[in-house]
Backbone as CSV, one residue per row, in Angstrom:
resi,resn,N_x,N_y,N_z,CA_x,CA_y,CA_z,C_x,C_y,C_z
1,MET,203.845,-53.216,102.638,204.084,-52.104,103.195,203.598,-50.782,103.746
2,ILE,203.531,-50.572,104.677,202.978,-49.500,105.239,203.693,-48.476,105.287
3,THR,203.501,-47.042,104.546,204.460,-45.837,104.577,203.857,-44.782,105.423
4,SER,204.729,-44.235,106.038,203.377,-42.599,106.675,203.556,-41.161,105.527
5,LYS,203.234,-40.409,105.582,203.298,-39.362,105.613,204.032,-38.637,106.556
6,LYS,205.665,-37.739,105.961,205.788,-36.886,107.539,204.832,-35.758,108.222
7,LEU,204.260,-35.374,108.843,203.501,-34.743,109.512,203.950,-33.260,109.161
8,THR,203.734,-32.977,108.357,203.857,-31.203,107.760,202.830,-30.368,107.753
9,ALA,203.334,-29.250,107.719,202.100,-27.892,108.214,200.912,-28.430,107.241
10,GLU,201.261,-29.089,105.375,200.258,-29.295,105.023,199.589,-30.768,105.056
11,ARG,200.732,-31.439,105.855,199.755,-33.070,106.501,198.687,-32.684,107.526
12,ILE,198.785,-31.519,108.272,198.117,-31.329,109.605,196.749,-30.907,108.709
13,ALA,196.937,-29.582,107.931,196.195,-28.806,107.189,194.758,-30.124,106.620
14,GLU,195.445,-30.881,106.339,195.147,-32.631,105.648,194.074,-32.372,106.119
15,ILE,194.467,-33.297,107.543,193.773,-33.346,108.334,192.679,-33.800,108.608
16,GLU,193.241,-31.621,109.366,192.323,-31.445,110.141,191.137,-30.655,108.817
17,LYS,191.053,-31.113,107.695,190.161,-30.784,106.155,189.106,-32.380,106.806
18,VAL,189.325,-33.492,107.521,189.060,-34.589,107.394,187.595,-34.051,108.064
19,PRO,186.521,-34.930,108.253,185.373,-34.399,109.217,185.237,-35.163,110.489
20,ILE,184.813,-34.848,111.505,185.285,-36.023,112.505,183.504,-36.433,112.805
21,THR,183.678,-36.978,112.359,182.538,-38.439,113.183,182.178,-39.446,114.320
22,TYR,180.720,-39.265,114.927,180.743,-39.423,115.754,180.072,-40.870,116.313
23,ASP,179.973,-41.553,117.088,179.097,-43.353,117.188,178.665,-43.984,118.745
24,ASP,178.434,-44.374,118.665,178.529,-45.367,119.993,180.007,-45.589,120.473
25,ASP,180.929,-46.316,119.714,182.278,-46.512,119.588,183.029,-45.307,120.221
26,SER,182.702,-44.350,119.318,183.657,-42.884,119.280,182.650,-42.068,119.926
27,PRO,182.134,-41.799,120.712,181.004,-40.555,121.405,181.849,-39.372,121.894
28,LYS,181.011,-38.216,121.007,181.468,-36.729,121.674,181.714,-36.593,123.025
29,PHE,182.982,-36.460,123.614,182.986,-35.990,125.482,182.926,-34.561,125.127
30,SER,182.089,-34.022,126.335,182.283,-32.507,126.722,183.740,-32.467,127.004
31,LYS,184.378,-31.237,127.337,185.145,-31.003,128.326,185.561,-31.047,129.562
32,GLU,184.715,-31.437,130.084,184.289,-32.093,131.478,184.834,-33.314,131.153
33,GLU,184.620,-33.927,130.364,184.005,-35.168,130.302,185.650,-36.071,129.954
34,LEU,186.421,-34.891,129.408,187.419,-35.352,128.715,188.619,-35.128,129.413
35,GLN,188.118,-34.214,130.661,189.660,-33.821,131.677,189.152,-35.138,132.642
36,GLU,188.421,-35.929,132.383,188.294,-36.778,133.891,189.345,-37.972,133.228
37,PHE,189.249,-38.214,131.716,190.132,-39.191,131.575,191.706,-39.148,132.189
38,VAL,192.428,-40.139,132.173,193.659,-40.319,132.850,194.364,-41.595,131.932
39,PRO,195.973,-41.054,131.952,196.299,-42.400,131.074,196.354,-43.600,131.720
40,TYR,196.319,-44.681,131.431,196.383,-46.143,131.964,197.519,-46.760,132.531
41,HIS,198.445,-46.298,131.478,200.224,-46.441,131.833,200.919,-45.165,132.177
42,LYS,200.028,-44.721,133.081,200.875,-43.204,133.870,201.949,-42.975,133.912
43,GLU,202.864,-43.872,133.777,204.780,-43.732,134.372,205.254,-43.174,133.032
44,TYR,204.786,-43.923,131.824,204.783,-43.665,130.682,204.605,-41.928,129.870
45,PHE,203.412,-40.874,130.419,203.190,-40.296,130.502,203.596,-38.860,131.104
46,ASP,204.767,-39.375,132.626,205.706,-38.488,133.341,206.589,-38.676,133.004
47,ILE,206.876,-38.296,131.851,208.647,-37.912,131.728,208.703,-36.457,131.384
48,THR,210.010,-36.673,131.991,210.657,-35.326,132.379,211.462,-34.586,130.462
49,PRO,211.205,-33.060,130.191,211.788,-33.654,128.908,213.230,-32.925,129.200
50,LYS,214.315,-33.477,127.805,215.468,-33.396,128.775,215.605,-31.404,128.307
51,LYS,216.601,-30.803,129.100,216.644,-29.429,129.315,217.574,-29.448,128.132
52,VAL,218.186,-28.147,127.565,219.353,-28.231,126.499,219.589,-26.604,126.732
53,LEU,220.926,-26.138,126.706,221.253,-24.916,127.187,221.105,-24.571,125.713
54,ILE,220.338,-23.132,125.994,221.273,-22.344,124.798,221.336,-20.912,124.675
55,SER,221.635,-19.863,124.287,221.798,-18.598,123.824,220.444,-17.609,122.832
56,PHE,219.990,-17.372,123.125,219.321,-16.462,122.235,218.697,-14.618,122.619
57,LYS,218.355,-14.205,122.079,218.175,-12.619,122.463,216.610,-11.926,122.715
58,ILE,216.829,-11.378,123.770,214.961,-11.121,124.095,215.047,-9.897,123.931
59,ASP,213.647,-9.189,124.323,213.787,-7.725,123.979,213.427,-7.849,125.497
60,ALA,214.761,-6.692,126.140,214.694,-6.592,127.513,213.565,-6.354,128.354
61,ASP,212.077,-5.440,128.237,211.194,-5.540,128.632,210.525,-6.502,128.978
62,ILE,210.503,-7.821,128.428,210.169,-8.680,128.279,210.430,-9.774,129.142
63,LEU,211.816,-9.311,129.198,213.103,-9.916,130.118,212.934,-9.460,131.920
64,ALA,212.963,-8.269,131.815,212.838,-7.065,132.929,211.320,-7.897,133.542
65,ALA,209.993,-8.489,132.565,208.965,-8.557,133.523,209.068,-9.586,133.903
66,MET,209.760,-11.099,132.921,209.909,-12.256,133.766,210.900,-12.238,134.761
67,LYS,211.676,-11.330,134.803,213.000,-11.572,136.311,211.691,-10.645,137.554
68,ALA,210.669,-9.728,137.179,210.331,-9.162,138.197,209.590,-10.722,138.294
69,THR,209.063,-11.602,138.111,208.040,-12.690,138.905,208.734,-12.792,139.879
70,GLY,210.130,-12.852,139.625,210.706,-13.585,140.978,211.702,-14.602,140.858
71,LYS,212.219,-15.219,142.135,212.988,-16.547,141.308,212.190,-17.003,140.482
72,GLY,212.706,-17.949,139.391,212.211,-18.861,138.880,211.480,-18.448,137.232
73,TYR,211.757,-17.764,137.285,211.562,-16.776,136.014,212.168,-17.502,135.232
74,GLN,213.439,-18.564,134.630,213.706,-19.022,133.673,212.373,-20.108,133.026
75,THR,212.290,-20.813,133.837,210.823,-22.482,134.327,209.694,-21.325,133.847
76,ARG,209.377,-20.373,134.458,208.128,-20.013,133.506,207.973,-19.658,132.439
77,MET,209.476,-18.801,131.909,209.153,-18.914,130.901,209.363,-19.665,129.086
78,ASN,209.982,-21.140,130.055,209.826,-21.857,129.258,208.692,-22.659,129.313
79,LYS,207.506,-22.686,130.378,206.088,-22.809,130.514,205.453,-22.007,129.693
80,CYS,205.636,-21.021,129.487,205.049,-19.942,128.527,204.980,-20.562,126.883
81,LEU,206.940,-20.904,126.662,206.243,-21.179,125.405,206.197,-22.812,125.306
82,ARG,205.794,-23.380,126.006,205.536,-24.914,126.579,204.332,-24.564,126.330
83,GLU,203.643,-24.099,126.282,201.566,-23.369,126.568,201.623,-23.011,125.211
84,ALA,202.056,-21.969,124.713,201.875,-21.629,123.315,202.511,-22.959,121.812
85,VAL,203.438,-23.213,122.193,203.701,-24.737,121.607,202.216,-25.669,121.240
86,LEU,202.433,-26.419,122.745,201.150,-26.938,122.087,199.778,-26.671,122.044
87,ALA,199.374,-25.302,121.720,198.593,-24.444,122.005,198.755,-24.067,119.925
88,GLY,199.596,-24.435,119.585,199.618,-23.771,118.279,199.753,-22.726,118.042
89,ARG,200.310,-22.230,118.667,200.225,-20.424,118.872,201.633,-20.033,118.561
90,PHE,202.239,-20.343,117.437,203.883,-20.033,117.795,204.005,-19.580,116.007
């Protein structure tokens, strides 16, 4: 029976300690080369995340700055949050 460990911050730290090894089957790619990769079954990657209505408080100056960018500021706020989460900056 195969069991998996829950992906916790500790587990991520443990995984990051494992050295990366490259060989002919798994070569190191440059950023430019990696950007050329596309999913084979693109339909599985074009999934729109489900939106959830929430209520939270935000600093007034941040909200004013976002609103000053015009219509669609909430979508841009979501994009900023998504980029932060994906980059691990939260």
